[in-house]
């Protein structure tokens, strides 16, 4: 087994800022275009497509069988690309050097790197980072080509099973969702919620004030909790003359990265400036568990791209309309929400059971 650093095995570079004027989004991915790869974890990282003519204006273009990785946000996620692609500044490219091209299966390298890069990610102001300088120092233990190919074959077999499970989950969810219907009325989010966010704390400050109190950021893993710190220190932070620490039941959303993803909170936490907070104006009108289930993916469509990263800030959130269950008089009906919640709990059970099976087949 040969051991090399990524700097020895691959040439690496970072992407560039894409001029939004140049963006040309095709109606479907089969149209001829160069995919733009960002830090998004959805749609295989593709944020849109650029016309081949416009792509020529950019220096950094990935080639088939190059690997891309996320440098900011969900940092460290590595993807083998089968076609030319255009990386943004939130994305790095790794190309296997010619002298090793016969020794390393690029698909195996993708699988291997995804198993080790999380250990090399650093946090900065609530966002994970794995820049070129860190990726260069990631060690790679290279087995024989035969063993690499065997690992890839096993991985592909498992992925086929996972894809089948995902289809079963999707079909089951859609079938159940068809049964969930209710009388509704449109409300602006600002009519129903107090909308705010936290304040910035840095990783260095957290390390100087260690503790056990959770700090929530824009992360979507680990329920958004990035760090733990001293509660008495965090209690000194205020915003608009109010304590930043949240102690009441609420919903949070990711303001950037996977912008718009929701989390239900029923225990105290400290939100940083990448974390939005929704507090019901009338707690007896909204069942927050139901709201999270019903609207978890709804808000992502309102995120706007900025610096190749989704953004959904307070002003945008305030103006979004949601259809809420109402009674015959047009008043928000919390009892109906509670009945609907039992149906969503069935969806959650399906999700958990299939996710457990998927975990068994994941590398």
Coordinates of C-alpha atoms in Angstrom, one line a residue:
X1 CA 0.0 0.0 0.0
X2 CA 1.4 3.4 -1.0
X3 CA 0.8 6.5 1.1
X4 CA 0.8 9.9 -0.5
X5 CA -0.4 13.3 0.4
X6 CA -3.1 14.8 -1.9
X7 CA -0.5 17.4 -3.0
X8 CA 1.7 14.6 -4.3
X9 CA -1.2 12.6 -5.9
X10 CA -3.2 15.5 -7.5
X11 CA -2.9 18.9 -8.9
X12 CA -5.4 21.2 -7.1
X13 CA -6.9 24.6 -7.5
X14 CA -9.9 26.6 -6.5
X15 CA -12.8 27.8 -8.7
X16 CA -13.7 31.4 -9.5
X17 CA -16.5 33.8 -9.0
X18 CA -19.2 33.4 -11.7
X19 CA -20.7 36.6 -13.1
X20 CA -24.4 36.3 -12.6
X21 CA -25.0 38.1 -15.9
X22 CA -23.3 35.1 -17.6
X23 CA -25.7 32.6 -16.0
X24 CA -27.8 30.7 -18.5
X25 CA -30.1 28.3 -16.8
X26 CA -31.4 25.6 -19.1
X27 CA -34.9 24.1 -18.7
X28 CA -33.4 20.6 -18.1
X29 CA -30.0 19.2 -17.6
X30 CA -30.0 17.4 -20.9
X31 CA -29.5 20.6 -22.8
X32 CA -26.0 21.4 -23.9
X33 CA -24.3 23.5 -21.3
X34 CA -21.5 23.6 -18.8
X35 CA -22.7 22.9 -15.2
X36 CA -21.8 25.4 -12.6
X37 CA -20.7 23.6 -9.4
X38 CA -21.2 25.4 -6.1
X39 CA -21.2 24.5 -2.4
X40 CA -24.8 23.3 -2.6
X41 CA -25.5 19.7 -1.4
X42 CA -28.6 19.4 -3.6
X43 CA -28.8 18.7 -7.4
X44 CA -25.2 17.2 -7.2
X45 CA -23.9 20.6 -6.4
X46 CA -25.2 22.1 -9.7
X47 CA -26.5 25.7 -9.3
X48 CA -27.1 26.2 -13.0
X49 CA -25.6 26.0 -16.4
X50 CA -23.4 28.3 -18.5
X51 CA -23.4 28.5 -22.2
X52 CA -20.2 27.0 -23.7
X53 CA -19.4 30.4 -25.3
X54 CA -19.6 32.2 -21.9
X55 CA -17.6 29.4 -20.2
X56 CA -14.6 30.2 -22.4
X57 CA -14.2 33.5 -20.4
X58 CA -13.2 31.6 -17.3
X59 CA -9.8 30.2 -16.6
X60 CA -10.7 27.3 -14.3
X61 CA -12.7 24.6 -16.0
X62 CA -12.9 21.0 -14.7
X63 CA -12.3 18.1 -17.0
X64 CA -14.0 14.7 -17.2
X65 CA -12.8 12.5 -14.3
X66 CA -11.6 15.4 -12.2
X67 CA -12.9 15.6 -8.7
X68 CA -14.6 18.6 -7.2
X69 CA -14.9 19.3 -3.5
X70 CA -16.9 21.8 -1.4
X71 CA -14.5 24.3 0.3
X72 CA -17.1 26.2 2.2
X73 CA -20.4 25.2 4.0
X74 CA -20.7 21.4 3.7
X75 CA -17.0 21.4 3.4
X76 CA -15.1 18.3 2.3
X77 CA -17.9 16.7 0.2
X78 CA -16.1 15.2 -2.8
X79 CA -17.7 14.3 -6.2
X80 CA -16.2 12.7 -9.3
X81 CA -17.3 14.6 -12.4
X82 CA -17.9 12.8 -15.7
X83 CA -18.1 15.9 -17.8
X84 CA -16.5 19.4 -18.1
X85 CA -17.7 21.7 -15.3
X86 CA -17.2 25.2 -14.0
X87 CA -16.4 25.4 -10.3
X88 CA -17.3 28.5 -8.3
X89 CA -15.1 30.0 -5.6
X90 CA -16.8 27.8 -3.0
X91 CA -15.4 24.7 -4.8
X92 CA -12.0 23.1 -5.4
X93 CA -10.8 20.8 -8.2
X94 CA -8.4 17.9 -7.8
X95 CA -7.0 16.2 -10.9
X96 CA -4.9 13.0 -10.6
X97 CA -1.4 13.5 -11.9
X98 CA -0.4 11.7 -15.1
X99 CA 2.2 9.6 -13.3
X100 CA -0.5 8.1 -11.0
X101 CA -3.4 7.9 -13.5
X102 CA -2.9 4.2 -14.1
X103 CA -2.5 3.4 -10.4
X104 CA -5.6 5.2 -9.0
X105 CA -9.3 4.6 -9.9
X106 CA -10.8 8.1 -9.6
X107 CA -14.1 6.7 -8.3
X108 CA -12.2 4.9 -5.6
X109 CA -10.5 8.2 -4.7
X110 CA -13.9 9.9 -4.4
X111 CA -15.1 7.2 -2.0
X112 CA -11.9 7.2 0.0
X113 CA -11.8 11.0 0.3
X114 CA -15.4 11.3 1.5
X115 CA -14.5 8.9 4.3
X116 CA -11.5 11.0 5.5
X117 CA -12.1 14.7 4.6
X118 CA -14.6 15.4 7.5
X119 CA -11.6 14.9 9.8
X120 CA -9.7 17.8 8.1
X121 CA -12.5 20.4 7.9
X122 CA -12.0 23.5 10.0
X123 CA -14.8 25.7 11.3
X124 CA -14.7 29.5 10.7
X125 CA -17.5 31.7 12.0
X126 CA -20.0 28.9 11.9
X127 CA -19.2 27.6 8.4
X128 CA -17.0 24.5 7.7
X129 CA -14.0 25.1 5.5
X130 CA -11.6 22.9 3.6
X131 CA -9.5 25.1 1.4
X132 CA -6.8 23.9 -1.0
X133 CA -4.1 24.4 1.7
X134 CA -5.9 21.9 3.9
X135 CA -6.8 19.4 1.2
X136 CA -3.1 19.3 0.1
X137 CA -2.2 17.8 3.5
X138 CA -4.9 15.0 3.4
X139 CA -3.0 11.7 3.4
X140 CA -4.2 9.0 0.9
X141 CA -3.5 5.3 1.6
X142 CA -3.6 3.7 -1.9
X143 CA -4.2 0.0 -2.1
X144 CA -3.7 -2.2 -5.2
X145 CA -5.7 -1.3 -8.3
X146 CA -7.5 -4.7 -8.0
X147 CA -8.7 -3.8 -4.5
X148 CA -9.7 -0.3 -5.5
X149 CA -11.9 -1.8 -8.3
X150 CA -13.4 -4.3 -5.9
X151 CA -14.3 -1.5 -3.5
X152 CA -15.9 0.5 -6.3
X153 CA -17.9 -2.5 -7.5
X154 CA -19.2 -3.0 -3.9
X155 CA -20.0 0.7 -3.6
X156 CA -21.9 0.7 -6.9
X157 CA -23.9 -2.3 -5.8
X158 CA -24.8 -0.7 -2.5
X159 CA -25.7 2.6 -4.3
X160 CA -28.1 0.7 -6.5
X161 CA -29.8 -0.7 -3.4
X162 CA -29.9 2.8 -1.8
X163 CA -31.5 4.3 -4.9
X164 CA -34.2 1.6 -4.8
X165 CA -34.8 2.4 -1.1
X166 CA -35.0 6.1 -1.9
X167 CA -37.6 5.5 -4.6
X168 CA -39.7 3.4 -2.2
X169 CA -39.5 6.2 0.4
X170 CA -40.5 8.8 -2.2
X171 CA -43.4 6.8 -3.4
X172 CA -44.6 6.1 0.1
X173 CA -44.4 9.7 1.1
X174 CA -46.2 10.9 -2.0
X175 CA -49.0 8.4 -1.4
X176 CA -49.5 9.6 2.1
X177 CA -49.2 13.3 1.2
X178 CA -52.1 12.9 -1.2
X179 CA -54.3 12.1 1.8
X180 CA -53.3 15.2 3.6
X181 CA -55.5 18.1 2.6
X182 CA -57.0 21.0 4.6
X183 CA -58.9 24.2 4.4
X184 CA -56.3 27.0 4.3
X185 CA -55.7 30.7 4.1
X186 CA -52.6 32.6 3.0
X187 CA -50.6 34.5 5.6
X188 CA -47.3 36.5 5.4
X189 CA -44.7 35.1 7.7
X190 CA -44.4 38.4 9.4
X191 CA -48.1 38.2 10.4
X192 CA -47.6 35.0 12.2
X193 CA -44.0 35.1 13.6
X194 CA -41.5 37.4 15.2
X195 CA -38.5 37.0 12.9
X196 CA -35.0 37.5 14.0
X197 CA -31.5 36.0 14.1
X198 CA -28.5 35.7 16.3
X199 CA -25.1 37.5 16.5
X200 CA -21.7 36.5 15.3
X201 CA -19.3 34.6 17.5
X202 CA -16.0 33.2 16.2
X203 CA -14.4 29.8 16.6
X204 CA -11.5 31.5 18.5
X205 CA -13.9 33.1 20.9
X206 CA -15.7 29.8 21.5
X207 CA -12.4 28.0 22.2
X208 CA -11.5 30.7 24.8
X209 CA -14.9 30.2 26.5
X210 CA -15.5 26.4 26.5
X211 CA -18.7 25.0 27.9
X212 CA -21.7 22.8 27.2
X213 CA -24.2 25.3 25.8
X214 CA -25.1 24.7 22.1
X215 CA -24.4 27.3 19.5
X216 CA -26.6 26.9 16.3
X217 CA -25.4 28.1 12.9
X218 CA -26.4 27.5 9.3
X219 CA -25.2 23.9 9.5
X220 CA -27.7 21.3 8.5
X221 CA -25.9 18.4 10.1
X222 CA -26.0 17.7 13.9
X223 CA -29.3 19.7 14.1
X224 CA -27.3 22.8 13.2
X225 CA -25.2 22.8 16.3
X226 CA -21.6 23.8 15.4
X227 CA -20.1 24.4 18.9
X228 CA -20.6 24.3 22.6
X229 CA -19.5 27.2 24.8
X230 CA -19.9 28.7 28.3
X231 CA -23.5 29.8 28.9
X232 CA -22.5 32.7 31.2
X233 CA -20.3 34.2 28.4
X234 CA -23.1 33.7 25.8
X235 CA -25.6 35.3 28.1
X236 CA -23.7 38.6 27.7
X237 CA -24.7 39.0 24.1
X238 CA -27.8 41.1 23.2
X239 CA -29.6 42.1 20.0
X240 CA -32.1 44.9 19.9
X241 CA -32.0 45.1 23.7
X242 CA -32.9 41.4 24.1
X243 CA -30.8 38.4 25.1
X244 CA -29.6 36.4 22.1
X245 CA -30.0 33.1 23.9
X246 CA -33.4 31.6 23.0
X247 CA -35.3 29.8 25.8
X248 CA -38.7 29.3 24.3
X249 CA -40.0 26.8 21.7
X250 CA -39.3 28.1 18.2
X251 CA -38.3 27.2 14.7
X252 CA -34.8 28.1 13.2
X253 CA -33.8 28.3 9.6
X254 CA -30.4 28.2 7.8
X255 CA -29.8 31.7 6.4
X256 CA -27.1 30.6 4.0
X257 CA -25.6 27.5 2.5
X258 CA -28.7 25.2 2.4
X259 CA -30.7 28.3 3.0
X260 CA -34.3 27.8 4.1
X261 CA -34.0 24.4 5.9
X262 CA -36.0 24.4 9.1
X263 CA -35.3 22.9 12.6
X264 CA -37.7 22.6 15.5
X265 CA -36.2 23.8 18.9
X266 CA -37.6 23.1 22.3
X267 CA -34.5 23.6 24.4
X268 CA -32.3 26.6 25.1
X269 CA -29.6 27.5 22.5
X270 CA -27.6 30.4 21.2
X271 CA -28.2 31.3 17.5
X272 CA -25.3 32.9 15.6
X273 CA -25.8 35.4 12.7
X274 CA -26.1 32.6 10.2
X275 CA -29.2 31.2 12.0
X276 CA -32.7 32.7 11.7
X277 CA -35.3 32.4 14.4
X278 CA -39.1 32.2 14.1
X279 CA -41.1 32.8 17.3
X280 CA -44.9 32.6 17.1
X281 CA -46.7 35.8 17.8
X282 CA -49.5 33.7 19.2
X283 CA -48.2 30.4 20.6
X284 CA -51.7 28.9 20.9
X285 CA -52.2 29.4 17.1
X286 CA -49.2 27.5 15.7
X287 CA -48.1 23.9 16.4
X288 CA -44.4 24.3 15.6
X289 CA -43.8 20.6 15.1
X290 CA -46.5 20.5 12.5
X291 CA -45.1 23.7 10.9
X292 CA -41.6 22.3 10.6
X293 CA -42.9 19.1 9.0
X294 CA -45.3 20.9 6.6
X295 CA -42.8 23.6 5.4
X296 CA -39.3 22.1 5.9
X297 CA -38.4 22.2 2.2
X298 CA -40.9 25.0 1.2
X299 CA -38.6 28.0 2.0
X300 CA -35.6 26.7 0.0
X301 CA -37.2 27.9 -3.2
X302 CA -37.0 31.5 -2.0
X303 CA -33.2 31.4 -1.4
X304 CA -31.2 33.7 -3.7
X305 CA -27.7 33.0 -4.9
X306 CA -25.0 35.3 -3.7
X307 CA -21.3 34.4 -4.0
X308 CA -22.4 31.0 -5.2
X309 CA -24.2 30.3 -1.9
X310 CA -27.9 30.3 -1.1
X311 CA -29.1 33.2 1.0
X312 CA -32.4 33.7 2.8
X313 CA -32.4 36.6 5.2
X314 CA -35.0 38.1 7.6
X315 CA -36.4 40.6 5.2
X316 CA -37.0 37.9 2.6
X317 CA -38.5 35.5 5.1
X318 CA -40.9 38.2 6.4
X319 CA -42.5 38.6 3.0
X320 CA -43.0 34.9 2.2
X321 CA -46.6 33.7 2.2
X322 CA -47.7 30.3 3.7
X323 CA -51.0 28.5 3.6
X324 CA -52.1 27.7 7.1
X325 CA -55.1 25.5 8.2
X326 CA -58.1 27.6 9.2
X327 CA -61.5 27.0 10.6
X328 CA -64.8 28.0 8.9
X329 CA -64.4 31.6 10.2
X330 CA -60.9 31.9 8.6
X331 CA -59.0 31.7 11.9
X332 CA -55.8 29.7 12.2
X333 CA -56.9 26.3 13.4
X334 CA -54.3 24.7 15.8
X335 CA -56.5 21.6 16.4
X336 CA -56.4 20.8 12.8
X337 CA -52.7 21.2 12.8
X338 CA -52.4 18.7 15.6
X339 CA -54.5 16.2 13.6
X340 CA -52.3 16.8 10.6
X341 CA -49.3 16.2 12.7
X342 CA -50.2 12.6 13.3
X343 CA -50.1 12.1 9.5
X344 CA -46.7 13.8 9.3
X345 CA -45.5 11.6 12.1
X346 CA -46.3 8.6 9.9
X347 CA -44.1 10.1 7.2
X348 CA -41.4 10.6 9.8
X349 CA -41.6 6.9 10.7
X350 CA -41.3 5.8 7.1
X351 CA -38.3 8.2 6.7
X352 CA -36.5 6.9 9.8
X353 CA -37.0 3.2 8.9
X354 CA -35.8 3.6 5.4
X355 CA -32.9 5.9 6.4
X356 CA -31.8 3.2 8.9
X357 CA -31.7 0.7 6.0
X358 CA -29.8 3.2 3.8
X359 CA -27.2 3.6 6.6
X360 CA -26.6 -0.1 6.5
X361 CA -25.6 0.1 2.8
X362 CA -23.7 3.4 3.1
X363 CA -19.9 3.4 3.0

